[in-house]
PDB file of C-alpha atoms in Angstrom:
ATOM      1  CA  UNK A   1      88.978 126.045 121.011  1.00  0.00           C
ATOM      2  CA  UNK A   2      87.634 123.203 118.349  1.00  0.00           C
ATOM      3  CA  UNK A   3      89.423 122.789 115.281  1.00  0.00           C
ATOM      4  CA  UNK A   4      87.162 123.935 112.287  1.00  0.00           C
ATOM      5  CA  UNK A   5      87.093 121.171 109.407  1.00  0.00           C
ATOM      6  CA  UNK A   6      85.053 122.100 106.400  1.00  0.00           C
ATOM      7  CA  UNK A   7      83.921 118.965 104.803  1.00  0.00           C
ATOM      8  CA  UNK A   8      82.980 119.799 100.990  1.00  0.00           C
ATOM      9  CA  UNK A   9      81.125 116.928  99.048  1.00  0.00           C
ATOM     10  CA  UNK A  10      80.774 115.564  96.067  1.00  0.00           C
ATOM     11  CA  UNK A  11      76.799 114.235  95.347  1.00  0.00           C
ATOM     12  CA  UNK A  12      77.718 112.591  92.277  1.00  0.00           C
ATOM     13  CA  UNK A  13      81.018 111.174  92.861  1.00  0.00           C
ATOM     14  CA  UNK A  14      81.095 107.228  92.880  1.00  0.00           C
ATOM     15  CA  UNK A  15      77.142 107.443  92.391  1.00  0.00           C
ATOM     16  CA  UNK A  16      76.481 107.064  95.582  1.00  0.00           C
ATOM     17  CA  UNK A  17      73.808 109.079  97.316  1.00  0.00           C
ATOM     18  CA  UNK A  18      75.182 111.604 100.588  1.00  0.00           C
ATOM     19  CA  UNK A  19      72.218 112.407 101.508  1.00  0.00           C
ATOM     20  CA  UNK A  20      72.219 111.519 105.274  1.00  0.00           C
ATOM     21  CA  UNK A  21      76.400 112.406 105.372  1.00  0.00           C
ATOM     22  CA  UNK A  22      75.868 115.731 107.960  1.00  0.00           C
ATOM     23  CA  UNK A  23      73.577 113.839 110.112  1.00  0.00           C
ATOM     24  CA  UNK A  24      76.729 111.018 110.426  1.00  0.00           C
ATOM     25  CA  UNK A  25      79.339 113.196 110.634  1.00  0.00           C
ATOM     26  CA  UNK A  26      77.453 114.986 113.459  1.00  0.00           C
ATOM     27  CA  UNK A  27      77.436 111.639 114.975  1.00  0.00           C
ATOM     28  CA  UNK A  28      80.301 110.075 114.543  1.00  0.00           C
ATOM     29  CA  UNK A  29      82.475 113.395 114.867  1.00  0.00           C
ATOM     30  CA  UNK A  30      83.506 114.058 118.603  1.00  0.00           C
ATOM     31  CA  UNK A  31      81.948 117.800 118.700  1.00  0.00           C
ATOM     32  CA  UNK A  32      83.991 118.218 121.953  1.00  0.00           C
ATOM     33  CA  UNK A  33      87.340 118.739 118.628  1.00  0.00           C
ATOM     34  CA  UNK A  34      85.558 119.981 116.069  1.00  0.00           C
ATOM     35  CA  UNK A  35      83.444 122.172 114.214  1.00  0.00           C
ATOM     36  CA  UNK A  36      82.240 121.042 111.031  1.00  0.00           C
ATOM     37  CA  UNK A  37      80.920 122.469 108.029  1.00  0.00           C
ATOM     38  CA  UNK A  38      78.960 121.362 105.042  1.00  0.00           C
ATOM     39  CA  UNK A  39      79.795 122.442 101.282  1.00  0.00           C
ATOM     40  CA  UNK A  40      77.939 120.493  98.479  1.00  0.00           C
ATOM     41  CA  UNK A  41      80.510 120.685  94.667  1.00  0.00           C
ATOM     42  CA  UNK A  42      77.666 122.058  91.761  1.00  0.00           C
ATOM     43  CA  UNK A  43      80.150 122.557  89.310  1.00  0.00           C
ATOM     44  CA  UNK A  44      83.635 121.626  87.973  1.00  0.00           C
ATOM     45  CA  UNK A  45      86.614 122.996  89.899  1.00  0.00           C
ATOM     46  CA  UNK A  46      84.043 124.151  92.687  1.00  0.00           C
ATOM     47  CA  UNK A  47      86.069 121.546  95.148  1.00  0.00           C
ATOM     48  CA  UNK A  48      89.058 123.757  94.273  1.00  0.00           C
ATOM     49  CA  UNK A  49      87.260 127.282  94.830  1.00  0.00           C
ATOM     50  CA  UNK A  50      85.677 126.022  98.247  1.00  0.00           C
ATOM     51  CA  UNK A  51      89.166 124.909  99.360  1.00  0.00           C
ATOM     52  CA  UNK A  52      91.027 128.261  98.534  1.00  0.00           C
ATOM     53  CA  UNK A  53      87.836 130.048 100.528  1.00  0.00           C
ATOM     54  CA  UNK A  54      88.595 127.932 103.534  1.00  0.00           C
ATOM     55  CA  UNK A  55      92.066 128.921 104.148  1.00  0.00           C
ATOM     56  CA  UNK A  56      90.767 132.375 103.524  1.00  0.00           C
ATOM     57  CA  UNK A  57      88.315 132.292 106.095  1.00  0.00           C
ATOM     58  CA  UNK A  58      91.323 130.145 108.669  1.00  0.00           C
ATOM     59  CA  UNK A  59      89.317 126.651 108.592  1.00  0.00           C
ATOM     60  CA  UNK A  60      91.911 124.120 110.397  1.00  0.00           C
ATOM     61  CA  UNK A  61      91.764 120.908 107.573  1.00  0.00           C
ATOM     62  CA  UNK A  62      89.151 120.597 104.756  1.00  0.00           C
ATOM     63  CA  UNK A  63      88.082 117.143 104.248  1.00  0.00           C
ATOM     64  CA  UNK A  64      87.125 115.476 100.124  1.00  0.00           C
ATOM     65  CA  UNK A  65      84.079 113.818 100.935  1.00  0.00           C
ATOM     66  CA  UNK A  66      84.385 112.214  97.323  1.00  0.00           C
ATOM     67  CA  UNK A  67      86.294 110.295  94.818  1.00  0.00           C
ATOM     68  CA  UNK A  68      90.339 111.478  93.187  1.00  0.00           C
ATOM     69  CA  UNK A  69      89.217 113.996  91.463  1.00  0.00           C
ATOM     70  CA  UNK A  70      87.452 115.668  94.482  1.00  0.00           C
ATOM     71  CA  UNK A  71      90.948 114.843  96.617  1.00  0.00           C
ATOM     72  CA  UNK A  72      92.760 115.925  93.253  1.00  0.00           C
ATOM     73  CA  UNK A  73      90.646 119.564  93.595  1.00  0.00           C
ATOM     74  CA  UNK A  74      90.702 120.361  97.414  1.00  0.00           C
ATOM     75  CA  UNK A  75      94.498 118.595  97.648  1.00  0.00           C
ATOM     76  CA  UNK A  76      95.454 121.361  94.597  1.00  0.00           C
ATOM     77  CA  UNK A  77      93.911 124.189  96.355  1.00  0.00           C
ATOM     78  CA  UNK A  78      95.778 123.681  99.789  1.00  0.00           C
ATOM     79  CA  UNK A  79      99.025 122.824  98.347  1.00  0.00           C
ATOM     80  CA  UNK A  80     101.912 124.771 100.198  1.00  0.00           C
ATOM     81  CA  UNK A  81     100.112 125.273 103.043  1.00  0.00           C
ATOM     82  CA  UNK A  82     100.138 123.534 106.552  1.00  0.00           C
ATOM     83  CA  UNK A  83      96.600 123.330 106.276  1.00  0.00           C
ATOM     84  CA  UNK A  84      95.839 119.372 106.248  1.00  0.00           C
ATOM     85  CA  UNK A  85      93.491 117.147 103.617  1.00  0.00           C
ATOM     86  CA  UNK A  86      90.957 114.412 105.491  1.00  0.00           C
ATOM     87  CA  UNK A  87      89.072 111.529 103.110  1.00  0.00           C
ATOM     88  CA  UNK A  88      86.386 110.504 102.954  1.00  0.00           C
ATOM     89  CA  UNK A  89      86.461 107.877 100.026  1.00  0.00           C
ATOM     90  CA  UNK A  90      83.614 107.924  97.977  1.00  0.00           C
ATOM     91  CA  UNK A  91      84.129 107.765  94.817  1.00  0.00           C
ATOM     92  CA  UNK A  92      83.888 104.892  91.605  1.00  0.00           C
ATOM     93  CA  UNK A  93      88.194 103.739  92.411  1.00  0.00           C
ATOM     94  CA  UNK A  94      89.489 105.318  95.736  1.00  0.00           C
ATOM     95  CA  UNK A  95      92.581 104.537  94.938  1.00  0.00           C
ATOM     96  CA  UNK A  96      94.629 107.058  97.160  1.00  0.00           C
ATOM     97  CA  UNK A  97      92.555 106.083 100.101  1.00  0.00           C
ATOM     98  CA  UNK A  98      92.867 102.421  99.768  1.00  0.00           C
ATOM     99  CA  UNK A  99      97.331 102.764  99.459  1.00  0.00           C
ATOM    100  CA  UNK A 100      96.934 105.130 102.566  1.00  0.00           C
ATOM    101  CA  UNK A 101      94.657 102.643 104.376  1.00  0.00           C
ATOM    102  CA  UNK A 102      91.599 104.610 104.839  1.00  0.00           C
ATOM    103  CA  UNK A 103      88.836 102.842 105.389  1.00  0.00           C
ATOM    104  CA  UNK A 104      85.582 102.785 102.637  1.00  0.00           C
ATOM    105  CA  UNK A 105      83.157 103.163 105.431  1.00  0.00           C
ATOM    106  CA  UNK A 106      81.872 106.141 106.172  1.00  0.00           C
ATOM    107  CA  UNK A 107      81.958 105.938 110.138  1.00  0.00           C
ATOM    108  CA  UNK A 108      85.275 103.951 110.421  1.00  0.00           C
ATOM    109  CA  UNK A 109      86.904 106.840 108.226  1.00  0.00           C
ATOM    110  CA  UNK A 110      85.531 109.427 110.193  1.00  0.00           C
ATOM    111  CA  UNK A 111      86.771 107.822 113.106  1.00  0.00           C
ATOM    112  CA  UNK A 112      89.830 108.640 111.278  1.00  0.00           C
ATOM    113  CA  UNK A 113      89.215 112.494 111.596  1.00  0.00           C
ATOM    114  CA  UNK A 114      89.139 112.579 115.203  1.00  0.00           C
ATOM    115  CA  UNK A 115      92.671 111.402 115.696  1.00  0.00           C
ATOM    116  CA  UNK A 116      93.855 113.676 113.407  1.00  0.00           C
ATOM    117  CA  UNK A 117      97.239 112.299 112.316  1.00  0.00           C
ATOM    118  CA  UNK A 118      98.797 113.107 109.408  1.00  0.00           C
ATOM    119  CA  UNK A 119     101.120 112.420 106.823  1.00  0.00           C
ATOM    120  CA  UNK A 120     103.194 113.932 104.250  1.00  0.00           C
ATOM    121  CA  UNK A 121     102.795 112.917 100.944  1.00  0.00           C
ATOM    122  CA  UNK A 122     104.569 113.686  97.588  1.00  0.00           C
ATOM    123  CA  UNK A 123     102.605 115.438  94.852  1.00  0.00           C
ATOM    124  CA  UNK A 124     102.939 115.157  90.652  1.00  0.00           C
ATOM    125  CA  UNK A 125     102.545 117.810  88.216  1.00  0.00           C
ATOM    126  CA  UNK A 126     101.787 117.195  84.641  1.00  0.00           C
ATOM    127  CA  UNK A 127     102.301 120.551  82.543  1.00  0.00           C
ATOM    128  CA  UNK A 128     101.496 122.782  85.416  1.00  0.00           C
ATOM    129  CA  UNK A 129      98.718 120.278  86.828  1.00  0.00           C
ATOM    130  CA  UNK A 130      98.993 118.928  90.217  1.00  0.00           C
ATOM    131  CA  UNK A 131      98.069 114.757  90.529  1.00  0.00           C
ATOM    132  CA  UNK A 132      98.348 112.943  93.709  1.00  0.00           C
ATOM    133  CA  UNK A 133      97.989 109.227  92.287  1.00  0.00           C
ATOM    134  CA  UNK A 134      98.133 108.492  88.949  1.00  0.00           C
ATOM    135  CA  UNK A 135      98.081 110.439  86.122  1.00  0.00           C
ATOM    136  CA  UNK A 136      98.273 108.828  82.218  1.00  0.00           C
ATOM    137  CA  UNK A 137      97.490 109.035  78.727  1.00  0.00           C
ATOM    138  CA  UNK A 138      97.083 106.344  75.737  1.00  0.00           C
ATOM    139  CA  UNK A 139      94.325 103.554  76.794  1.00  0.00           C
ATOM    140  CA  UNK A 140      93.279 104.298  80.158  1.00  0.00           C
ATOM    141  CA  UNK A 141      92.789 108.194  79.810  1.00  0.00           C
ATOM    142  CA  UNK A 142      90.566 107.942  76.555  1.00  0.00           C
ATOM    143  CA  UNK A 143      89.002 105.296  79.394  1.00  0.00           C
ATOM    144  CA  UNK A 144      88.547 108.064  81.382  1.00  0.00           C
ATOM    145  CA  UNK A 145      87.098 110.537  78.691  1.00  0.00           C
ATOM    146  CA  UNK A 146      84.420 108.026  77.938  1.00  0.00           C
ATOM    147  CA  UNK A 147      83.493 107.340  81.002  1.00  0.00           C
ATOM    148  CA  UNK A 148      83.763 111.180  82.298  1.00  0.00           C
ATOM    149  CA  UNK A 149      79.740 111.434  79.325  1.00  0.00           C
ATOM    150  CA  UNK A 150      79.087 107.988  80.828  1.00  0.00           C
ATOM    151  CA  UNK A 151      75.366 107.989  82.644  1.00  0.00           C
ATOM    152  CA  UNK A 152      76.106 104.868  84.621  1.00  0.00           C
ATOM    153  CA  UNK A 153      78.464 106.037  87.418  1.00  0.00           C
ATOM    154  CA  UNK A 154      80.633 103.630  90.089  1.00  0.00           C
ATOM    155  CA  UNK A 155      82.883 100.794  88.806  1.00  0.00           C
ATOM    156  CA  UNK A 156      80.067  99.216  86.557  1.00  0.00           C
ATOM    157  CA  UNK A 157      79.830 102.223  84.682  1.00  0.00           C
ATOM    158  CA  UNK A 158      83.736 102.785  84.334  1.00  0.00           C
ATOM    159  CA  UNK A 159      83.875  98.943  83.227  1.00  0.00           C
ATOM    160  CA  UNK A 160      81.437  99.531  80.388  1.00  0.00           C
ATOM    161  CA  UNK A 161      83.655 102.353  78.974  1.00  0.00           C
ATOM    162  CA  UNK A 162      86.854 100.077  79.150  1.00  0.00           C
ATOM    163  CA  UNK A 163      85.397  97.893  77.016  1.00  0.00           C
ATOM    164  CA  UNK A 164      83.646 100.765  74.782  1.00  0.00           C
ATOM    165  CA  UNK A 165      87.128 102.128  73.717  1.00  0.00           C
ATOM    166  CA  UNK A 166      89.054  98.978  74.081  1.00  0.00           C
ATOM    167  CA  UNK A 167      87.337  97.723  71.057  1.00  0.00           C
ATOM    168  CA  UNK A 168      88.882 100.456  68.459  1.00  0.00           C
ATOM    169  CA  UNK A 169      92.355 101.469  70.696  1.00  0.00           C
ATOM    170  CA  UNK A 170      95.054 101.436  68.389  1.00  0.00           C
ATOM    171  CA  UNK A 171      98.818 101.626  70.340  1.00  0.00           C
ATOM    172  CA  UNK A 172     100.673 104.617  70.169  1.00  0.00           C
ATOM    173  CA  UNK A 173     104.345 105.896  69.711  1.00  0.00           C
ATOM    174  CA  UNK A 174     105.912 107.887  72.390  1.00  0.00           C
ATOM    175  CA  UNK A 175     109.168 109.579  73.329  1.00  0.00           C
ATOM    176  CA  UNK A 176     110.190 109.860  76.618  1.00  0.00           C
ATOM    177  CA  UNK A 177     113.216 111.611  78.411  1.00  0.00           C
ATOM    178  CA  UNK A 178     113.427 110.498  81.710  1.00  0.00           C
ATOM    179  CA  UNK A 179     116.107 111.830  84.540  1.00  0.00           C
ATOM    180  CA  UNK A 180     117.902 112.704  81.138  1.00  0.00           C
ATOM    181  CA  UNK A 181     118.013 109.134  79.445  1.00  0.00           C
ATOM    182  CA  UNK A 182     115.686 108.992  76.316  1.00  0.00           C
ATOM    183  CA  UNK A 183     113.578 106.055  75.582  1.00  0.00           C
ATOM    184  CA  UNK A 184     110.925 105.500  72.306  1.00  0.00           C
ATOM    185  CA  UNK A 185     108.396 103.047  73.060  1.00  0.00           C
ATOM    186  CA  UNK A 186     105.229 101.787  70.935  1.00  0.00           C
ATOM    187  CA  UNK A 187     102.879 101.335  74.411  1.00  0.00           C
ATOM    188  CA  UNK A 188      99.275 101.498  75.048  1.00  0.00           C
ATOM    189  CA  UNK A 189      99.585 102.920  77.322  1.00  0.00           C
ATOM    190  CA  UNK A 190     101.548 105.080  79.788  1.00  0.00           C
ATOM    191  CA  UNK A 191     100.616 105.684  83.323  1.00  0.00           C
ATOM    192  CA  UNK A 192     102.850 108.221  85.270  1.00  0.00           C
ATOM    193  CA  UNK A 193     102.792 106.336  89.359  1.00  0.00           C
ATOM    194  CA  UNK A 194     102.595 108.873  92.942  1.00  0.00           C
ATOM    195  CA  UNK A 195     101.168 105.517  94.739  1.00  0.00           C
ATOM    196  CA  UNK A 196     100.315 101.733  93.462  1.00  0.00           C
ATOM    197  CA  UNK A 197      96.897 101.964  92.169  1.00  0.00           C
ATOM    198  CA  UNK A 198      94.378 103.050  89.955  1.00  0.00           C
ATOM    199  CA  UNK A 199      91.626 102.504  92.289  1.00  0.00           C
ATOM    200  CA  UNK A 200      89.515  99.311  93.430  1.00  0.00           C
ATOM    201  CA  UNK A 201      92.827  97.203  94.343  1.00  0.00           C
ATOM    202  CA  UNK A 202      93.942  97.336  90.554  1.00  0.00           C
ATOM    203  CA  UNK A 203      97.579  97.899  91.258  1.00  0.00           C
ATOM    204  CA  UNK A 204      99.858  99.118  88.285  1.00  0.00           C
ATOM    205  CA  UNK A 205     103.076 100.215  90.388  1.00  0.00           C
ATOM    206  CA  UNK A 206     103.047  97.391  92.768  1.00  0.00           C
ATOM    207  CA  UNK A 207     106.556  99.446  94.349  1.00  0.00           C
ATOM    208  CA  UNK A 208     105.246 102.594  93.416  1.00  0.00           C
ATOM    209  CA  UNK A 209     105.626 105.068  97.078  1.00  0.00           C
ATOM    210  CA  UNK A 210     103.870 108.281  97.680  1.00  0.00           C
ATOM    211  CA  UNK A 211     106.841 109.960  99.769  1.00  0.00           C
ATOM    212  CA  UNK A 212     110.030 108.325  98.419  1.00  0.00           C
ATOM    213  CA  UNK A 213     110.478 111.460  96.166  1.00  0.00           C
ATOM    214  CA  UNK A 214     110.489 109.054  93.053  1.00  0.00           C
ATOM    215  CA  UNK A 215     107.540 108.841  90.370  1.00  0.00           C
ATOM    216  CA  UNK A 216     107.408 105.567  88.443  1.00  0.00           C
ATOM    217  CA  UNK A 217     106.785 105.408  84.867  1.00  0.00           C
ATOM    218  CA  UNK A 218     104.787 102.551  83.858  1.00  0.00           C
ATOM    219  CA  UNK A 219     104.747 101.800  80.430  1.00  0.00           C
ATOM    220  CA  UNK A 220     102.209  99.057  79.075  1.00  0.00           C
ATOM    221  CA  UNK A 221     103.647  97.582  76.001  1.00  0.00           C
ATOM    222  CA  UNK A 222     101.506  96.640  73.032  1.00  0.00           C
ATOM    223  CA  UNK A 223     100.305  92.692  73.794  1.00  0.00           C
ATOM    224  CA  UNK A 224      97.630  90.467  72.145  1.00  0.00           C
ATOM    225  CA  UNK A 225      94.067  90.478  72.447  1.00  0.00           C
ATOM    226  CA  UNK A 226      94.282  86.355  74.044  1.00  0.00           C
ATOM    227  CA  UNK A 227      96.793  87.891  77.279  1.00  0.00           C
ATOM    228  CA  UNK A 228      93.622  90.242  78.207  1.00  0.00           C
ATOM    229  CA  UNK A 229      92.805  87.892  81.137  1.00  0.00           C
ATOM    230  CA  UNK A 230      96.542  87.599  82.151  1.00  0.00           C
ATOM    231  CA  UNK A 231      97.243  91.296  82.123  1.00  0.00           C
ATOM    232  CA  UNK A 232      94.139  92.209  84.361  1.00  0.00           C
ATOM    233  CA  UNK A 233      94.627  89.273  86.937  1.00  0.00           C
ATOM    234  CA  UNK A 234      98.604  91.025  87.379  1.00  0.00           C
ATOM    235  CA  UNK A 235      96.880  94.213  88.140  1.00  0.00           C
ATOM    236  CA  UNK A 236      94.455  92.833  91.113  1.00  0.00           C
ATOM    237  CA  UNK A 237      97.105  90.209  91.720  1.00  0.00           C
ATOM    238  CA  UNK A 238     100.052  92.979  92.786  1.00  0.00           C
ATOM    239  CA  UNK A 239     102.085  91.324  89.829  1.00  0.00           C
ATOM    240  CA  UNK A 240     102.390  94.225  86.995  1.00  0.00           C
ATOM    241  CA  UNK A 241     106.084  94.839  86.885  1.00  0.00           C
ATOM    242  CA  UNK A 242     106.382  90.977  86.936  1.00  0.00           C
ATOM    243  CA  UNK A 243     104.716  90.682  83.135  1.00  0.00           C
ATOM    244  CA  UNK A 244     106.983  91.338  80.077  1.00  0.00           C
ATOM    245  CA  UNK A 245     104.236  93.612  78.458  1.00  0.00           C
ATOM    246  CA  UNK A 246     105.376  96.010  81.726  1.00  0.00           C
ATOM    247  CA  UNK A 247     108.175  98.552  82.160  1.00  0.00           C
ATOM    248  CA  UNK A 248     108.873  99.993  85.073  1.00  0.00           C
ATOM    249  CA  UNK A 249     110.851 103.766  85.143  1.00  0.00           C
ATOM    250  CA  UNK A 250     111.554 105.094  88.529  1.00  0.00           C
ATOM    251  CA  UNK A 251     112.492 109.089  87.769  1.00  0.00           C
ATOM    252  CA  UNK A 252     112.064 112.635  88.833  1.00  0.00           C
ATOM    253  CA  UNK A 253     112.191 114.520  86.075  1.00  0.00           C
ATOM    254  CA  UNK A 254     109.814 113.419  82.785  1.00  0.00           C
ATOM    255  CA  UNK A 255     109.190 114.344  79.364  1.00  0.00           C
ATOM    256  CA  UNK A 256     107.059 112.440  76.976  1.00  0.00           C
ATOM    257  CA  UNK A 257     106.514 113.418  73.503  1.00  0.00           C
ATOM    258  CA  UNK A 258     103.013 111.769  71.040  1.00  0.00           C
ATOM    259  CA  UNK A 259     102.511 112.648  67.974  1.00  0.00           C
ATOM    260  CA  UNK A 260      99.250 114.774  68.677  1.00  0.00           C
ATOM    261  CA  UNK A 261      97.455 115.847  71.851  1.00  0.00           C
ATOM    262  CA  UNK A 262      94.753 114.263  73.423  1.00  0.00           C
ATOM    263  CA  UNK A 263      93.564 112.923  76.469  1.00  0.00           C
ATOM    264  CA  UNK A 264      95.060 112.625  79.855  1.00  0.00           C
ATOM    265  CA  UNK A 265      93.754 111.367  83.205  1.00  0.00           C
ATOM    266  CA  UNK A 266      94.960 113.264  86.153  1.00  0.00           C
ATOM    267  CA  UNK A 267      93.471 111.316  89.126  1.00  0.00           C
ATOM    268  CA  UNK A 268      90.972 109.804  86.337  1.00  0.00           C
ATOM    269  CA  UNK A 269      90.088 112.982  85.601  1.00  0.00           C
ATOM    270  CA  UNK A 270      90.563 113.978  81.936  1.00  0.00           C
ATOM    271  CA  UNK A 271      91.874 116.830  81.188  1.00  0.00           C
ATOM    272  CA  UNK A 272      92.767 117.875  77.226  1.00  0.00           C
ATOM    273  CA  UNK A 273      96.758 118.813  76.411  1.00  0.00           C
ATOM    274  CA  UNK A 274      99.065 119.096  74.171  1.00  0.00           C
ATOM    275  CA  UNK A 275     101.739 116.581  72.467  1.00  0.00           C
ATOM    276  CA  UNK A 276     104.805 117.432  75.083  1.00  0.00           C
ATOM    277  CA  UNK A 277     103.696 116.596  78.484  1.00  0.00           C
ATOM    278  CA  UNK A 278     106.449 117.985  81.486  1.00  0.00           C
ATOM    279  CA  UNK A 279     106.167 115.856  84.916  1.00  0.00           C
ATOM    280  CA  UNK A 280     107.570 116.142  87.998  1.00  0.00           C
ATOM    281  CA  UNK A 281     107.774 115.707  91.717  1.00  0.00           C
ATOM    282  CA  UNK A 282     107.547 117.800  94.830  1.00  0.00           C
ATOM    283  CA  UNK A 283     108.232 115.832  97.560  1.00  0.00           C
ATOM    284  CA  UNK A 284     106.094 115.629 101.184  1.00  0.00           C
ATOM    285  CA  UNK A 285     104.225 119.043  99.887  1.00  0.00           C
ATOM    286  CA  UNK A 286     101.130 117.921 100.890  1.00  0.00           C
ATOM    287  CA  UNK A 287      99.626 116.621 104.623  1.00  0.00           C
ATOM    288  CA  UNK A 288      97.104 114.422 104.342  1.00  0.00           C
ATOM    289  CA  UNK A 289      94.652 113.210 107.866  1.00  0.00           C
ATOM    290  CA  UNK A 290      94.906 109.466 107.940  1.00  0.00           C
TER     291      UNK A 290
END
């Protein structure tokens, strides 16, 4: 009997048109082994709803055709079940897919689905919201919040948002507790990494692993403006952990307290959260086809 697969397509992710995607699936997917169905998201959290529906309807797998945000919604829907998640990377950054070695080329990614080999990955949780790649506060969270209103998607829109936020952003003081040990830091941003990179091969936590049961708390301290090119260089050469302005502390149970509520990015999607953030990890809680 053929496996039933639901492809959940985010039509606006990454600024890419996906009108020919269904046809490509029918050409590349092994239709002797798989029976595909296609659904398009049309509002926030729709992928999550479609994932829950797929469980009820007895699908054998769901596939996120989008970026880390679409992956987050679908992954959250099937978390704790035996249903695997496939990924066709169509986002602005594709951080999780790049880490897992899933090709950015659609046909090559679909051939991975044909293999139907899975790996178990960890899941982070921040104030009840799941994340599979990276969650963070500070500069990158404000960038995500700005990017959500940007009319240009993809890397160009993200760069424009980054420059806009950077011109007026100020670091904040955070109080942290990581596995029972207390810290206080003035930080430009704090990223809690399940996997090493944001996307586009920008590595904030080069040593992070998605199935080691540990989160990497990456604290980027306040740095002088003239060092910005060097900080960017560290990101794209997998050497952020070698910067004097980056501190990485591994942990399983994390609390971060800030003075005010504000945006938190959860796999790149902005979410408004309170002044106290409780973060934990669920070891090997999701199966991903890769």
